[in-house]
XYZ file of C-alpha atoms in Angstrom:
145
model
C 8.565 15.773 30.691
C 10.296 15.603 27.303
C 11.199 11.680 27.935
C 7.060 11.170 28.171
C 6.393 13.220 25.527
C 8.436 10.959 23.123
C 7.482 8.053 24.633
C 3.693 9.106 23.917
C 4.894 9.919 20.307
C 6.157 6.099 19.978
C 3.765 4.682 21.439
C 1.060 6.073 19.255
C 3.485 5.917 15.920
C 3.081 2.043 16.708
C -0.649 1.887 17.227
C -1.494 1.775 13.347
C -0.172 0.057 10.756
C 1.544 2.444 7.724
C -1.687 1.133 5.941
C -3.696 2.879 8.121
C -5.300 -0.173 10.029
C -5.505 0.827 13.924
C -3.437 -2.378 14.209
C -0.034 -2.680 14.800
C 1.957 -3.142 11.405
C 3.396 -6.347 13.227
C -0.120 -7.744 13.504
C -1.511 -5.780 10.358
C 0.927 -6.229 6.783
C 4.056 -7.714 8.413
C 3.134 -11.409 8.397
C 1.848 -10.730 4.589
C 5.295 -9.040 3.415
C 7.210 -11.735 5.314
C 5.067 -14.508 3.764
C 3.457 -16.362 6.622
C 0.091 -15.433 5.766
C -1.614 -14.621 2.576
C -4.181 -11.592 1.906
C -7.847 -12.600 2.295
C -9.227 -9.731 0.533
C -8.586 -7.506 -2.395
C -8.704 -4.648 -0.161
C -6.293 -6.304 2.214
C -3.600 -7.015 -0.182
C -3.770 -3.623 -1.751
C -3.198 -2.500 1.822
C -0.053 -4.753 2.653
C 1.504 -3.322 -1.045
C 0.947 0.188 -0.143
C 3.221 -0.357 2.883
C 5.589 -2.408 0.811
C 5.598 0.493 -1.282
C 6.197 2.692 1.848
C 9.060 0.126 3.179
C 10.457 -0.288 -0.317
C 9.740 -4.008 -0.099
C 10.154 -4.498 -3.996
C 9.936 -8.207 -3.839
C 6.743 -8.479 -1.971
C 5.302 -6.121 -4.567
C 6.480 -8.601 -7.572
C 5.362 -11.674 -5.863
C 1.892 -10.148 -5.397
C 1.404 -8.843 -8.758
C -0.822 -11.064 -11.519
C 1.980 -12.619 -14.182
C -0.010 -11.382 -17.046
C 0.877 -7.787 -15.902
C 3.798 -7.879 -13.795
C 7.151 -6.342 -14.571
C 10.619 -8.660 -14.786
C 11.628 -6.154 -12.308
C 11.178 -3.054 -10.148
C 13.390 -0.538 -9.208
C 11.772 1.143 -6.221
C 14.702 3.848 -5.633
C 13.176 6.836 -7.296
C 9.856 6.449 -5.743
C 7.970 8.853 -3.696
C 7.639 8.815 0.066
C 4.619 7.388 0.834
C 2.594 8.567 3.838
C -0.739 7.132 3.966
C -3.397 5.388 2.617
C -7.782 6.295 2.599
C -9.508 3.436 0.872
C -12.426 4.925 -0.754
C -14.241 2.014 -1.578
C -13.493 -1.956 -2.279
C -15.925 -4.574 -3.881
C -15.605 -8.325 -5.065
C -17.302 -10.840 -6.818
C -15.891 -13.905 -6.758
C -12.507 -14.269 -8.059
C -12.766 -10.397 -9.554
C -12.036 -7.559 -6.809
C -11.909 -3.783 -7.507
C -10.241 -0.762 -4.280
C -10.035 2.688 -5.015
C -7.918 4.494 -3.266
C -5.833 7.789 -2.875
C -2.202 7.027 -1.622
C -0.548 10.132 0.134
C 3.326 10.755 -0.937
C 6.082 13.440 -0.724
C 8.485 13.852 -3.719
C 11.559 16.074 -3.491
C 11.084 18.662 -5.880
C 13.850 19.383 -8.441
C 13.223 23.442 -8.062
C 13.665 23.778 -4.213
C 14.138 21.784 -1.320
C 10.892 21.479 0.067
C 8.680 18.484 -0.033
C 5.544 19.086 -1.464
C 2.583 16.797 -0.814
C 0.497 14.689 -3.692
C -1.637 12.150 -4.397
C -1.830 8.808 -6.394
C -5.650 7.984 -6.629
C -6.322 4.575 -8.782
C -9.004 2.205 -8.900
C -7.443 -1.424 -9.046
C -8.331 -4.739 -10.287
C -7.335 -7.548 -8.276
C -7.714 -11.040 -9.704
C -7.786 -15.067 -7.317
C -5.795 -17.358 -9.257
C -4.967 -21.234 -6.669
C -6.843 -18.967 -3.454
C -3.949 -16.125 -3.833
C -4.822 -12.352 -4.662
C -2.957 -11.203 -7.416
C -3.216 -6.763 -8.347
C -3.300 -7.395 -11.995
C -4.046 -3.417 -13.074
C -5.230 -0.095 -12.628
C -8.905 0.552 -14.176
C -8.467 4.449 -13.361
C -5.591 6.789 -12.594
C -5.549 10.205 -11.343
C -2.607 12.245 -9.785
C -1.866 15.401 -8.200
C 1.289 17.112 -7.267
């Protein structure tokens, strides 16, 4: 009974994407963090970089983020583990695009050796430069630990 019970466990780990989509991640963000298809929405690149973020995919994040605004580099080896995503809302108009979202994460706390959950909610601004999304910046930031 234990063997099912795991095998239930897998099979519904792989039923959503780590960006939340009820998609698999190989149908969901995989083909945009491997290149083979670009994001056709704001809301759908800020997905696919949240589970870059997740898989520590530090180049995808670069290539996807506007030149005006983007780092010469990231170092992704301090960052938080990221759990999940709830987009709260996402418009566009025209080549301008705005998500908000909340990003669930666990960071090891220096104190003891639990986990504690927190919170990165930002509002984004996404900007289409040659038919590409680009995440240029974030409009508001809020935290909790």
């Amino acid at each position: 009974m234990l063997e099912l019970a795991f095998f239930h466990h897998e099979a519904e780990k792989m039923s959503k994407c780590y960006c939340g989509q009820a998609r698999s991640f190989e149908t969901c963000c995989a083909p945009l963090i491997r290149g083979e298809r670009i994001a056709a929405t704001p809301e759908l690149l800020m997905r696919s970089r949240f589970t870059a973020y997740h898989l520590g995919e530090a180049a995808y994040l670069l290539a996807t983020w506007h030149p005006e605004t983007r780092p010469s580099e990231l170092d992704l080896s301090d960052s938080p583990a990221w759990h999940s995503l709830r987009i709260i809302s996402s418009k566009t108009k025209k080549e301008r695009g705005q998500v908000k979202f909340r990003a669930f994460y666990a960071q090891a706390s220096s104190a003891e050796s639990a986990r504690p959950l927190g919170y990165l909610q930002e509002e984004s601004l996404f900007l289409k430069e040659a038919g590409r999304w680009f995440y240029h910046s974030a409009l508001s930031l809020e935290s909790s630990h």
